[in-house]
XYZ file of C-alpha atoms in Angstrom:
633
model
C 0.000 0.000 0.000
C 1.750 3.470 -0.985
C 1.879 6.196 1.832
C -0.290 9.062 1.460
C 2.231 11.905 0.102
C 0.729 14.383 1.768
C 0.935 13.010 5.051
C 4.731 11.962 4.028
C 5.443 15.848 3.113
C 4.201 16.821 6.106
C 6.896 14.483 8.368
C 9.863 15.535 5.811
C 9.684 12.750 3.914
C 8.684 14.229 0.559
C 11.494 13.520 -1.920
C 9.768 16.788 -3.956
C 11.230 19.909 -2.530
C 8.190 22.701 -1.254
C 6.194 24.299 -4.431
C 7.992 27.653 -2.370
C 11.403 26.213 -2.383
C 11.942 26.369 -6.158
C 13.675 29.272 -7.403
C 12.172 30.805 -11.080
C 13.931 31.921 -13.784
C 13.019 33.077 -17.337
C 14.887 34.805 -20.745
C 11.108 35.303 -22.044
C 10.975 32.811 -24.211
C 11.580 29.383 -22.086
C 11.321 29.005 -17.885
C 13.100 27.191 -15.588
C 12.683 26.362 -11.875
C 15.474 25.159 -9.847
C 15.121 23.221 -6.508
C 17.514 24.317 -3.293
C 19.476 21.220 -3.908
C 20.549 22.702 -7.414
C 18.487 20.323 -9.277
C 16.507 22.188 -12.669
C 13.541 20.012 -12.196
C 11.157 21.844 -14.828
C 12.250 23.250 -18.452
C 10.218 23.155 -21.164
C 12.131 23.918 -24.594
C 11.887 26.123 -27.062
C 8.773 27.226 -25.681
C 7.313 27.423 -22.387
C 4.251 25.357 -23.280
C 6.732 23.057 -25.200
C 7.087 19.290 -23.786
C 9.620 19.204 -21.002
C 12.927 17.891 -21.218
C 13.747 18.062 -17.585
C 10.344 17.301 -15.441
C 11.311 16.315 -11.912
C 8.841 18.590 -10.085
C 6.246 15.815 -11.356
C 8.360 12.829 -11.499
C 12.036 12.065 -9.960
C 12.547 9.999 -12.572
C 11.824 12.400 -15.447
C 14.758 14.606 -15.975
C 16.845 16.730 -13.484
C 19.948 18.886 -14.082
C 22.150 19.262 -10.863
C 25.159 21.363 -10.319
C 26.697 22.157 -7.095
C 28.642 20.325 -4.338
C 29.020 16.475 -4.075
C 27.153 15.049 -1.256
C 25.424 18.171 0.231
C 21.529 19.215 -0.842
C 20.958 21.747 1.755
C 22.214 25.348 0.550
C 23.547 27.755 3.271
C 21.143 30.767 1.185
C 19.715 31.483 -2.283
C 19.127 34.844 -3.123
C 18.312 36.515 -6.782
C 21.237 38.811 -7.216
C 19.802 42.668 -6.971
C 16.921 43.771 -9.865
C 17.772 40.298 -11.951
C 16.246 36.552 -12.617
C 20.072 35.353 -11.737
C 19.541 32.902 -8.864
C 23.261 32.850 -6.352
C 23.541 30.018 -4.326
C 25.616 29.745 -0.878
C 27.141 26.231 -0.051
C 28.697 26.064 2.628
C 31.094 22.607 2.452
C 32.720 20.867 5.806
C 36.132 21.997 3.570
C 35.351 25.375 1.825
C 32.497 27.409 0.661
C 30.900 28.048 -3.440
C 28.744 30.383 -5.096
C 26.468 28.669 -7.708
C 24.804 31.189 -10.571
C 21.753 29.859 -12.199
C 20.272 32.225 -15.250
C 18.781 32.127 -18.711
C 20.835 34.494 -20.690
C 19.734 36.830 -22.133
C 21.911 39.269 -24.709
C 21.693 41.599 -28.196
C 19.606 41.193 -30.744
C 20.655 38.830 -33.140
C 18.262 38.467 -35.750
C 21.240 40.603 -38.223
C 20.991 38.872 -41.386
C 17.620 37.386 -41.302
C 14.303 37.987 -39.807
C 12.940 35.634 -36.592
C 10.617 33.576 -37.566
C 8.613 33.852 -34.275
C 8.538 37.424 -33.388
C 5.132 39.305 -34.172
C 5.929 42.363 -31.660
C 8.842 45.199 -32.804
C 12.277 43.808 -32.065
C 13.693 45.477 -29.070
C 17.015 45.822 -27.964
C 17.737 42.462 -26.625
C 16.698 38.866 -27.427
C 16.868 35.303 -25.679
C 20.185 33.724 -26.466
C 18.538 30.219 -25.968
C 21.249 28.822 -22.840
C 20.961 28.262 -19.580
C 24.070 28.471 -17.806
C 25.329 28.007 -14.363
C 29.098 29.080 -12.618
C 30.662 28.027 -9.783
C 33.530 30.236 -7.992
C 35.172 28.703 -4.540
C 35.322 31.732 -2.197
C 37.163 29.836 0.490
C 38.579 26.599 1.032
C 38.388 23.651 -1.185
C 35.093 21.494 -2.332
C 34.225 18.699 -4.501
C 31.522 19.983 -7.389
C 29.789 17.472 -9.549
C 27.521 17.717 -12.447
C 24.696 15.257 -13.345
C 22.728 16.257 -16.723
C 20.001 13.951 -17.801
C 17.451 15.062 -20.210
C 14.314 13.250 -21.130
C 12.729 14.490 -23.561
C 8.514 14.217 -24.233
C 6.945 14.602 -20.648
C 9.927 12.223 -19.392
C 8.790 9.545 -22.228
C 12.318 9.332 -24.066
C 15.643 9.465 -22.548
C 18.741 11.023 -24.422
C 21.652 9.462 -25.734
C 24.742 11.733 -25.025
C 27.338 11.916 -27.361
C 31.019 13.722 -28.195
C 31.488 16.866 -30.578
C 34.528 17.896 -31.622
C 35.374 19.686 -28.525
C 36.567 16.673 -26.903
C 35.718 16.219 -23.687
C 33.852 19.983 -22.854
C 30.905 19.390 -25.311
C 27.993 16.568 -25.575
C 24.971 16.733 -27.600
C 21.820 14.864 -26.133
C 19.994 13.247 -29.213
C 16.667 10.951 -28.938
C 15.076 9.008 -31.674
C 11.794 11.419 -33.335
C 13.531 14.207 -31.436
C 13.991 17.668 -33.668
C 15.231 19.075 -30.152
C 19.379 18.583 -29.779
C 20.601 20.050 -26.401
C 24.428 20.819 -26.127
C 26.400 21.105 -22.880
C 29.434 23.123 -23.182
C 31.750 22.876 -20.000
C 35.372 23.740 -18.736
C 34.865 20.813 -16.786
C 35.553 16.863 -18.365
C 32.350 15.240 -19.396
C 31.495 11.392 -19.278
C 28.315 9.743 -20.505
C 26.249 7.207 -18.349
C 23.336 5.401 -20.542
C 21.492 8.789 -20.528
C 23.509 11.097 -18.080
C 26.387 13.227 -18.275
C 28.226 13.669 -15.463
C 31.442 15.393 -14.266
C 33.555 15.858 -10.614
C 35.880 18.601 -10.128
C 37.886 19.828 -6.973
C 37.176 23.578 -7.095
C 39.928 25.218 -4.704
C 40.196 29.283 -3.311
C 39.300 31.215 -6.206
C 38.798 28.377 -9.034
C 35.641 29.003 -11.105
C 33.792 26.690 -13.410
C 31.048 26.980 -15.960
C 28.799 25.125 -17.728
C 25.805 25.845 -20.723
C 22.811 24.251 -21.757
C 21.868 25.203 -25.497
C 19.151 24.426 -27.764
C 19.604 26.134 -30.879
C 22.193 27.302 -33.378
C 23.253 30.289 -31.087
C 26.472 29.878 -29.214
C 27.211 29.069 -25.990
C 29.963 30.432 -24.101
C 32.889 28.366 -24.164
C 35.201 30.008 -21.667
C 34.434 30.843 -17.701
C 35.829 34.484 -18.789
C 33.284 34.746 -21.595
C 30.577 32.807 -19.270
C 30.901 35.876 -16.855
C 31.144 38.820 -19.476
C 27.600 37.053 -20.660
C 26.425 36.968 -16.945
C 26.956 40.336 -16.686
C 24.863 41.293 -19.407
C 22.083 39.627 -18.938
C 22.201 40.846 -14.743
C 22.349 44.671 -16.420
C 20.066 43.743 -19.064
C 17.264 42.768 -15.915
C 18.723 45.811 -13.823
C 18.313 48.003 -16.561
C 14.575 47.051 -17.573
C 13.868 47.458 -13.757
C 15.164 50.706 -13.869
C 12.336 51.774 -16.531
C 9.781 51.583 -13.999
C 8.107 53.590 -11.559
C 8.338 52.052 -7.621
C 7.290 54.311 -4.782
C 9.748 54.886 -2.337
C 8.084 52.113 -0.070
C 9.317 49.833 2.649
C 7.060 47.133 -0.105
C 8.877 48.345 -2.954
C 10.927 44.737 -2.908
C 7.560 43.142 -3.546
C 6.481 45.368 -6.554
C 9.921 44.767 -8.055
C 10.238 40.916 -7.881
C 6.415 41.085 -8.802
C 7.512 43.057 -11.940
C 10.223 41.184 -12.924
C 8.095 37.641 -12.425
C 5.516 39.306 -14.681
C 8.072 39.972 -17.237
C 9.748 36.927 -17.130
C 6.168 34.997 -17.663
C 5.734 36.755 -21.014
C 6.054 34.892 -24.091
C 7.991 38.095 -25.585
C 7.514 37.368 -29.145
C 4.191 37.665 -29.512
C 3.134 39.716 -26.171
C 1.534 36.897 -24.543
C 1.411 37.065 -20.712
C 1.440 32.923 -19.302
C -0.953 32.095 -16.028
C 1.708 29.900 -14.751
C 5.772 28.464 -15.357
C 3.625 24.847 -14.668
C 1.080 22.456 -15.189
C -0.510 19.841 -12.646
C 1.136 21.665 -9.347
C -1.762 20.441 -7.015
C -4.395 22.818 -5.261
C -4.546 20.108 -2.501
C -1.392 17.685 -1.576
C -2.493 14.318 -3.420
C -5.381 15.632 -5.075
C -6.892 15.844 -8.610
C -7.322 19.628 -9.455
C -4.048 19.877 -11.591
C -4.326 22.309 -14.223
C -1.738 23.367 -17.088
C -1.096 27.196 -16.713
C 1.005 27.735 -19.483
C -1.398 29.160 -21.562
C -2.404 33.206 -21.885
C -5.906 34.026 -20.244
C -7.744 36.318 -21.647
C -9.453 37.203 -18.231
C -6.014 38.464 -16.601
C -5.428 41.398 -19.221
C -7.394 43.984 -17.155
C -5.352 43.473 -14.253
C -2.280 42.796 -16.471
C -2.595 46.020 -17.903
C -3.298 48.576 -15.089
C -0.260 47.010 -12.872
C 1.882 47.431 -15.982
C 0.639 50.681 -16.688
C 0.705 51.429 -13.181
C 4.433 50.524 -12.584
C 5.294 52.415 -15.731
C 5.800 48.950 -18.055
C 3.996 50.968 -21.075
C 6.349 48.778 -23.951
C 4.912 45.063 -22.032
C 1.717 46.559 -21.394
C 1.290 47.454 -25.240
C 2.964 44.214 -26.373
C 0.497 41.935 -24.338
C -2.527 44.253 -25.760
C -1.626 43.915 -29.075
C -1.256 40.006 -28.271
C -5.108 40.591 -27.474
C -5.801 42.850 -29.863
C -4.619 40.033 -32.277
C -6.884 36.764 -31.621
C -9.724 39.315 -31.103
C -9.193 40.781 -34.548
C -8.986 37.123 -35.933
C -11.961 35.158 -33.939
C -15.450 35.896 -34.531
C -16.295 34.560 -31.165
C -13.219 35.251 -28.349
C -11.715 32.083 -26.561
C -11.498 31.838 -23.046
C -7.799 31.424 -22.830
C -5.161 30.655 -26.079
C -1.803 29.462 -26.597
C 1.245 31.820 -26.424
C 1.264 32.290 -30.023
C -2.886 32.689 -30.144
C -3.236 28.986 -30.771
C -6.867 28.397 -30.363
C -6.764 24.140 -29.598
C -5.540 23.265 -25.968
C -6.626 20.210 -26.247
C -6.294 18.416 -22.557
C -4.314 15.029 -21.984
C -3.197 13.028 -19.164
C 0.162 11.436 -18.240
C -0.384 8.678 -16.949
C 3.502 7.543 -16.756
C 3.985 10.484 -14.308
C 3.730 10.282 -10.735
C 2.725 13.225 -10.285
C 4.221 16.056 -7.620
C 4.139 14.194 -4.473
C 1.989 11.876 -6.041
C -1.002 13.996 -7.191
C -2.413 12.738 -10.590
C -3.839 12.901 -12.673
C -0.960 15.129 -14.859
C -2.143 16.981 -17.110
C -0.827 19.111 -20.381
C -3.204 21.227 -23.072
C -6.639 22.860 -21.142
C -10.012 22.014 -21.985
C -11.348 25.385 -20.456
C -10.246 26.873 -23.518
C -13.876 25.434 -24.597
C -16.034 26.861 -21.863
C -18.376 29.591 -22.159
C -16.830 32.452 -20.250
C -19.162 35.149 -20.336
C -16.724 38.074 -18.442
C -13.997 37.376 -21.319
C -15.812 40.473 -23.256
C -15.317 42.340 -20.203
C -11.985 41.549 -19.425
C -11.391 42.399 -23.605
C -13.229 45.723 -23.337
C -11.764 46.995 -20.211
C -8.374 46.443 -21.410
C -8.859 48.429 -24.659
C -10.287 51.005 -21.921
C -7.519 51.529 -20.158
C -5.105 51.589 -23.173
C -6.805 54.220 -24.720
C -6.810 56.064 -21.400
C -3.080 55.875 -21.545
C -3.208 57.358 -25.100
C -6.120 59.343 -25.404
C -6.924 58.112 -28.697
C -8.710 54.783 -29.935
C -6.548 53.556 -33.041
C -8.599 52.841 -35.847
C -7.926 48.734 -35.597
C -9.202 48.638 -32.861
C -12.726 49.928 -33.323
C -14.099 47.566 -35.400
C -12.862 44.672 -32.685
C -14.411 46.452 -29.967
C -17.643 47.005 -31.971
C -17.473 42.802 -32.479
C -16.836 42.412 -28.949
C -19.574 44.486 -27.154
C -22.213 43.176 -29.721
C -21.029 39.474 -28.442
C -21.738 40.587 -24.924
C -24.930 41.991 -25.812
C -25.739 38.560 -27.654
C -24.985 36.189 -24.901
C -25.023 38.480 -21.771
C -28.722 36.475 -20.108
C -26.844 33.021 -21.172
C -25.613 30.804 -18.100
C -21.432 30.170 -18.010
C -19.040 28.373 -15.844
C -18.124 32.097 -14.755
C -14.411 32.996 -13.841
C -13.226 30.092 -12.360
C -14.098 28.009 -14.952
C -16.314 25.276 -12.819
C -16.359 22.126 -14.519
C -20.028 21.692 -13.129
C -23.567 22.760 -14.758
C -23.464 26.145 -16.439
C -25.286 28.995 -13.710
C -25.748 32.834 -14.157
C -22.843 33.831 -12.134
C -23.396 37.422 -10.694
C -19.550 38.177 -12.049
C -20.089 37.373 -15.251
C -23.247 39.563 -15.666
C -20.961 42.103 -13.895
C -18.478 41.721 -16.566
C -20.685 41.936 -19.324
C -21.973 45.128 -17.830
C -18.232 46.029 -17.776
C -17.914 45.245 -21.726
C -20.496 47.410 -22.389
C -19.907 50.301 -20.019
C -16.330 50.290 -21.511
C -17.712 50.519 -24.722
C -20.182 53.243 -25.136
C -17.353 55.556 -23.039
C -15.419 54.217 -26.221
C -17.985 54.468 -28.742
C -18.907 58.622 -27.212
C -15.048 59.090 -27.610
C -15.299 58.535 -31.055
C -18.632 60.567 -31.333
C -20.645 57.765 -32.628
C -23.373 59.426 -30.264
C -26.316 56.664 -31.224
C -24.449 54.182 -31.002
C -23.627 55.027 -27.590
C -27.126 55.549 -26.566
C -27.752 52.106 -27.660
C -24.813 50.538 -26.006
C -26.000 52.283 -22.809
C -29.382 51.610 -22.628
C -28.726 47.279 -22.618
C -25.522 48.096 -20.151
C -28.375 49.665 -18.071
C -30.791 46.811 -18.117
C -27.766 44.342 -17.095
C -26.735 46.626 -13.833
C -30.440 46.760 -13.099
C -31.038 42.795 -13.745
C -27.631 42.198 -11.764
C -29.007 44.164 -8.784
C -32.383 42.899 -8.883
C -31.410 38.565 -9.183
C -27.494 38.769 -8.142
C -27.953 40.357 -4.635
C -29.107 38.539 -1.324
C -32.219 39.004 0.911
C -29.152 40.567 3.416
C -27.792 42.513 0.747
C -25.204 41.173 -0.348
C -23.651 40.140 -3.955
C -23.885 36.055 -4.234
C -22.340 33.728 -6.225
C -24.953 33.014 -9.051
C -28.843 33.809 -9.109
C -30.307 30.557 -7.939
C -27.791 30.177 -4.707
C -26.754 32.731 -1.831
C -23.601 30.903 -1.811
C -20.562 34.056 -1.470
C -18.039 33.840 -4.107
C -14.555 36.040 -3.875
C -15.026 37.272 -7.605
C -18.204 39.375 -5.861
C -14.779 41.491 -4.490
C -14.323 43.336 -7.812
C -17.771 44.713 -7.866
C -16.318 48.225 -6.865
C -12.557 47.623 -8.157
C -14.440 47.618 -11.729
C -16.653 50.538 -10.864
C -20.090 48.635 -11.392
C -20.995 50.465 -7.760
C -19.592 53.104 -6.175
C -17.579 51.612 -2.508
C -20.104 53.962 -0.883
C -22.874 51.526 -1.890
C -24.028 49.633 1.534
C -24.493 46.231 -0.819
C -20.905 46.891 -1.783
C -19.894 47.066 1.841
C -22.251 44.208 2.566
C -20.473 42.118 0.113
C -16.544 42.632 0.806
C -17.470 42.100 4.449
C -19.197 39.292 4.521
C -16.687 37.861 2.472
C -13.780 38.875 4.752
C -15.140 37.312 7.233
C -17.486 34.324 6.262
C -15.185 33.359 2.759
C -11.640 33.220 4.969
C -9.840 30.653 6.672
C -7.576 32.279 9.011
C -8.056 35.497 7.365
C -7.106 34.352 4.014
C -9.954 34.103 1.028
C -11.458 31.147 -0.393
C -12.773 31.530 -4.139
C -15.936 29.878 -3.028
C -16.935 27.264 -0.826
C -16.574 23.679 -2.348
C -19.453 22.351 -0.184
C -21.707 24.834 -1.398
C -20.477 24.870 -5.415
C -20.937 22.111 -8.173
C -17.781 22.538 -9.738
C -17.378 19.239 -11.084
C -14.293 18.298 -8.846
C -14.113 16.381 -5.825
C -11.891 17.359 -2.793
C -11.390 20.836 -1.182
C -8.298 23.432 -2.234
C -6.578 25.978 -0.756
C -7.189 29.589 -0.057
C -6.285 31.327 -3.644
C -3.649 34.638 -3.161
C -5.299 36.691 -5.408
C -8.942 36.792 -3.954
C -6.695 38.052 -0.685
C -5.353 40.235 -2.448
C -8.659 41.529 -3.696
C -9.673 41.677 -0.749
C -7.022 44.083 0.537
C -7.859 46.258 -2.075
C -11.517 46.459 -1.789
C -11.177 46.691 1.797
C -9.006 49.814 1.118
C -11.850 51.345 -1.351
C -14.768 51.106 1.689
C -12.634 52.903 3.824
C -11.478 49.686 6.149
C -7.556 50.818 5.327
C -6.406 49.239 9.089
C -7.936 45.839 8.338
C -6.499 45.895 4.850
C -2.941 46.659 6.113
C -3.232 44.580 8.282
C -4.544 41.774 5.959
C -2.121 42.911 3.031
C 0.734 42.519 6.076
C -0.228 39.068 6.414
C -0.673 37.995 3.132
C 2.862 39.813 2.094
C 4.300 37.262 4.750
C 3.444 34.249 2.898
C 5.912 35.419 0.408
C 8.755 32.806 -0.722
C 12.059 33.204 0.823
C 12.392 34.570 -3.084
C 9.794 36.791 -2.985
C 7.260 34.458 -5.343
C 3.814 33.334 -5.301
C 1.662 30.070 -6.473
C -1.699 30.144 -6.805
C -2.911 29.162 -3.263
C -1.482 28.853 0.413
C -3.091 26.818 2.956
C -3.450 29.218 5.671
C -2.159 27.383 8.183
C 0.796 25.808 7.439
C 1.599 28.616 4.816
C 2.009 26.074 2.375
C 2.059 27.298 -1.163
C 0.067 24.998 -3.457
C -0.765 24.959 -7.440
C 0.901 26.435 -10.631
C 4.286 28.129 -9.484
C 4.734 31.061 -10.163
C 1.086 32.314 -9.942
C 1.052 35.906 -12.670
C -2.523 36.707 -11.587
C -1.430 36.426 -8.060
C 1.576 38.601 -9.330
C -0.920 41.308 -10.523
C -3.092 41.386 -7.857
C -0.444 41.988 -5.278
C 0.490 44.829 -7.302
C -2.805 46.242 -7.371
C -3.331 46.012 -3.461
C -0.281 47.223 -2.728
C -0.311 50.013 -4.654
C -3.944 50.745 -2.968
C -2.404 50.479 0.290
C 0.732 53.347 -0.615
C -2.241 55.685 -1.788
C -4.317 55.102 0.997
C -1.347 55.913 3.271
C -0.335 58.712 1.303
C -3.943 60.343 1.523
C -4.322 59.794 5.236
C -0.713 61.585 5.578
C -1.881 64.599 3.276
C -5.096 64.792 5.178
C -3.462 64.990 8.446
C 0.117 67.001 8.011
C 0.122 70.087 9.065
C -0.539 73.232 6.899
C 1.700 75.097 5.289
């Protein structure tokens, strides 16, 4: 009889390291996450929805890439290195102490002679360089380092057979039979091949360095340590330099906006714009249970929030990139997808590994997302809102765009008194969810502001007349005999989506149903504080088993809490939730509130954007209470 993994993470048993533990990194085209031990255990190449070729976070046995001391798993610390997505690792040996550097390099363009052939958005400065490499320096003393490299490629289906170039010893190629994918490890150390491993053992002493590089396409590696560190370099001023672009308040929180920034960045697919949920599929929302999702597709939904925290932190280039991404499927589908691949694909089709064990043992696995079938009626509000505030930020409504917006709002109008499986996407009968109606209100609002800034007066009138009847049918069927928002119209079930009834203006936060609603959820949709998107017990969404409390609707929370006035309780919430933060400063998708366990797709970008959104409220909360109360002049 196997153990239950759950109850084996929870004694220290687990050979899978935390969901928290793993360290994120990301040259905007591919993402990696790295384990304390020094193990990559998740890299997907050339894309980041591409099939793995190093999958240990769901497997042990499906790929790993480990470089650091022999014998020791246990770093002394792991820090990013100052504005940057380069990961330095501490080791402190019985004989002598290392510093391990783990980054996907980025450097110049190099598209010279020919054009890319996946780049829709303008070519910037910079471009992936397609390596992931990793340095070792001794700092004092004297310790054994070893490298273990083994690759299996398809999901962990297909192990690699390692061969020589013509650099002797410092270069193998990892091949596999109905594999177009050919990795090459350049090293200063001396490779050997074991059935599908490469391996190598060095005695690093005071101030030796070593390098190695992981490559995947004609692009050169480095092939010195001196030319390993010259690329380092760039790439840490390339990050420190895009970091400098933006605009942080002079906050005691400013750490979290930056490492929020630069996750958000590194989960955009940058040549096309596309903005990913999640580095992962199948992380579980409950240890050992079945709701494993693949993230690694663009939702539709997050471009609102997407778009005012990029806007907000003074990202205008990402922001525009990721609404032309947008801009793009909705100029190209008659009828707007739920969610789409990273270069618009519209089929996600979903499948299950079942030769994966799953991470600590939660199956089933899955890659590709059947959600990208459901009706999701708030996708025309999410659309609408997002060419909202882009305009805002231009004052002009580019032609293009027009006739997509026109498109859109008429779909809303179409479909708005249709049930959905609203924003979660429940996998249970379709309901009128209050949020969606909300949204669809939100489509149309957006619009006829859009459609009067363009003078098209009767259309307008039009527009606002049905967005009307929607905030009048919302308030009439969507609210409680207590007054308060509910989840759908035939249930008084709360649901945590009911928090962005004022964040998206639909009421003003003077409203008492508005007030009604954020505090009932705060304190009858929490566990230990911390927000639940709905209650299982009380919700068919086709799944058995209970989750976590999802980050984000906490972070709504803060912020809603902040727009009815309740600023202590949302410090003091926003506080809390801020302390769940990885020793890293990331985020999955939920945290059990009382171990603080992080649980689901790692790293989490609507969690991302949400945190920047509440604390953001928070600064200009504080800063109006100070203006209010200093003294005059």
């Amino acid at each position: 009889m196997t153990a239950d993994p759950s109850v084996n993470a929870l004694h220290g048993s687990s050979p899978f390291p935390p969901i928290a533990e793993y360290a994120f990194l990301s040259d905007c085209e591919a993402t990696a996450l790295i384990a304390p031990s020094g193990n990559v255990e998740w890299l997907c190449l050339p894309r980041m929805d591409s099939p793995s070729v190093f999958a240990a976070i769901l497997d042990r046995g499906a790929g790993g890439f480990r470089f650091g001391p022999a014998d020791m798993r246990v770093p002394a610390a792991r820090r990013y290195l100052p504005g940057t997505m380069i990961l330095e690792t501490s080791w402190g040996t019985p004989t002598g102490w290392i510093i391990v550097r783990d980054l996907l390099l980025v450097g110049p363009w190099h598209h010279h002679e020919e054009l890319s052939h996946t780049h829709r958005r303008a070519p910037t400065d910079y471009d992936a360089s397609h390596v992931l490499l990793r340095t070792a320096r001794c700092v004092s003393g004297e310790a054994q380092v070893t490298l273990g490299c083994e690759p299996m490629f398809d999901y962990g289906r297909i192990p690699a057979r390692w061969s020589y170039t013509d650099r002797g010893y410092h270069q193998g190629v990892a091949r596999a039979a109905g594999q177009s994918l050919e990795l090459r490890l350049t090293t200063d150390l001396r490779l050997g091949f074991e059935a599908g491993r490469a391996t190598a053992r060095t005695l690093l002493k005071e101030g030796d360095t070593r390098f190695c590089a992981l490559s995947w396409t004609v692009h050169e590696p480095p092939y010195t340590f001196a030319e390993a560190y010259e690329r380092l370099v760039w790439t840490a001023h390339h990050w420190q330099h895009w970091l400098a672009r933006g605009n942080f308040p002079d906050h005691h929180w400013r750490s979290y906006l930056e490492r929020s920034a630069l996750t958000l960045k590194g989960l955009t697919f940058a040549p096309t714009g596309a903005l990913i949920a999640a580095a992962t599929t199948s992380l579980p929302e409950t240890p050992g249970g079945s709701r494993n999702w693949d993230y690694r597709y663009s939702w539709i939904r997050d471009s609102t929030l997407a778009l005012w925290g990029l806007y907000t932190l003074g990202f205008d280039w990402e922001a525009d990139d990721f609404f032309w991404f947008i801009a793009d499927v909705a100029e190209r589908d008659e009828e707007l997808q739920v969610m789409y691949g990273v270069d618009g694909e519209r089929e996600l089709t979903e499948h299950v590994l079942d030769h994966l064990h799953g991470y600590e043992g939660a199956r089933p696995v899955r890659i590709g997302n059947n959600a990208y079938q459901h009706r999701q009626n708030d996708v025309w509000g999410a659309v609408l809102d997002s060419f909202y505030i882009h305009t805002r930020s231009r004052d002009r409504l580019d032609e293009r765009i027009w006739p997509i917006l026109k498109r859109q709002v008429e779909s809303a109008i179409r479909h708005w008194q249709e049930p959905d499986r609203g924003i979660w996407e429940v996998r249970g009968e379709p309901r009128h969810f209050t949020s969606s109606k909300i949204m669809c209100w939100v489509a149309i609002d957006r619009g006829t502001r859009l459609a009067l800034l363009r003078e098209e007066f009767e259309l307008a009138t039009r527009w606002q007349a049905i967005a009307d009847e929607i905030h009048a049918d919302v308030c009439a069927n969507g609210v409680s005999e207590r007054g308060v928002f509910k989840q759908h119209y035939d249930t008084d079930a709360l649901d945590a989506s009911l928090l962005l009834v004022s964040l998206v203006h639909f009421l003003p936060p003077s409203d008492p149903r508005v007030r009604a609603t954020v505090l009932a959820i705060a304190d009858e949709l929490t566990a230990d504080d911390l927000v639940l998107r709905y209650r299982t017990e009380c919700t068919d969404d086709g799944m058995s088993g209970e989750e976590g409390t999802f980050t984000i609707c906490s972070f709504w929370l803060v912020s809603a809490l902040v727009d009815i006035g309740e600023y202590t309780r949302a410090r003091r919430l926003c506080e809390r939730v801020l302390s769940f933060a990885s020793a890293l400063g990331l985020y999955a998708e939920e945290i059990d509130p009382v171990t603080g366990r992080h649980l689901g797709n790692f790293p989490q970008a609507f969690t991302h954007l949400a945190l920047i959104n509440a604390v953001i409220h928070i600064i200009r909360a504080e800063r109006e209470q100070f203006t209010a109360t200093a003294w005059p002049t």
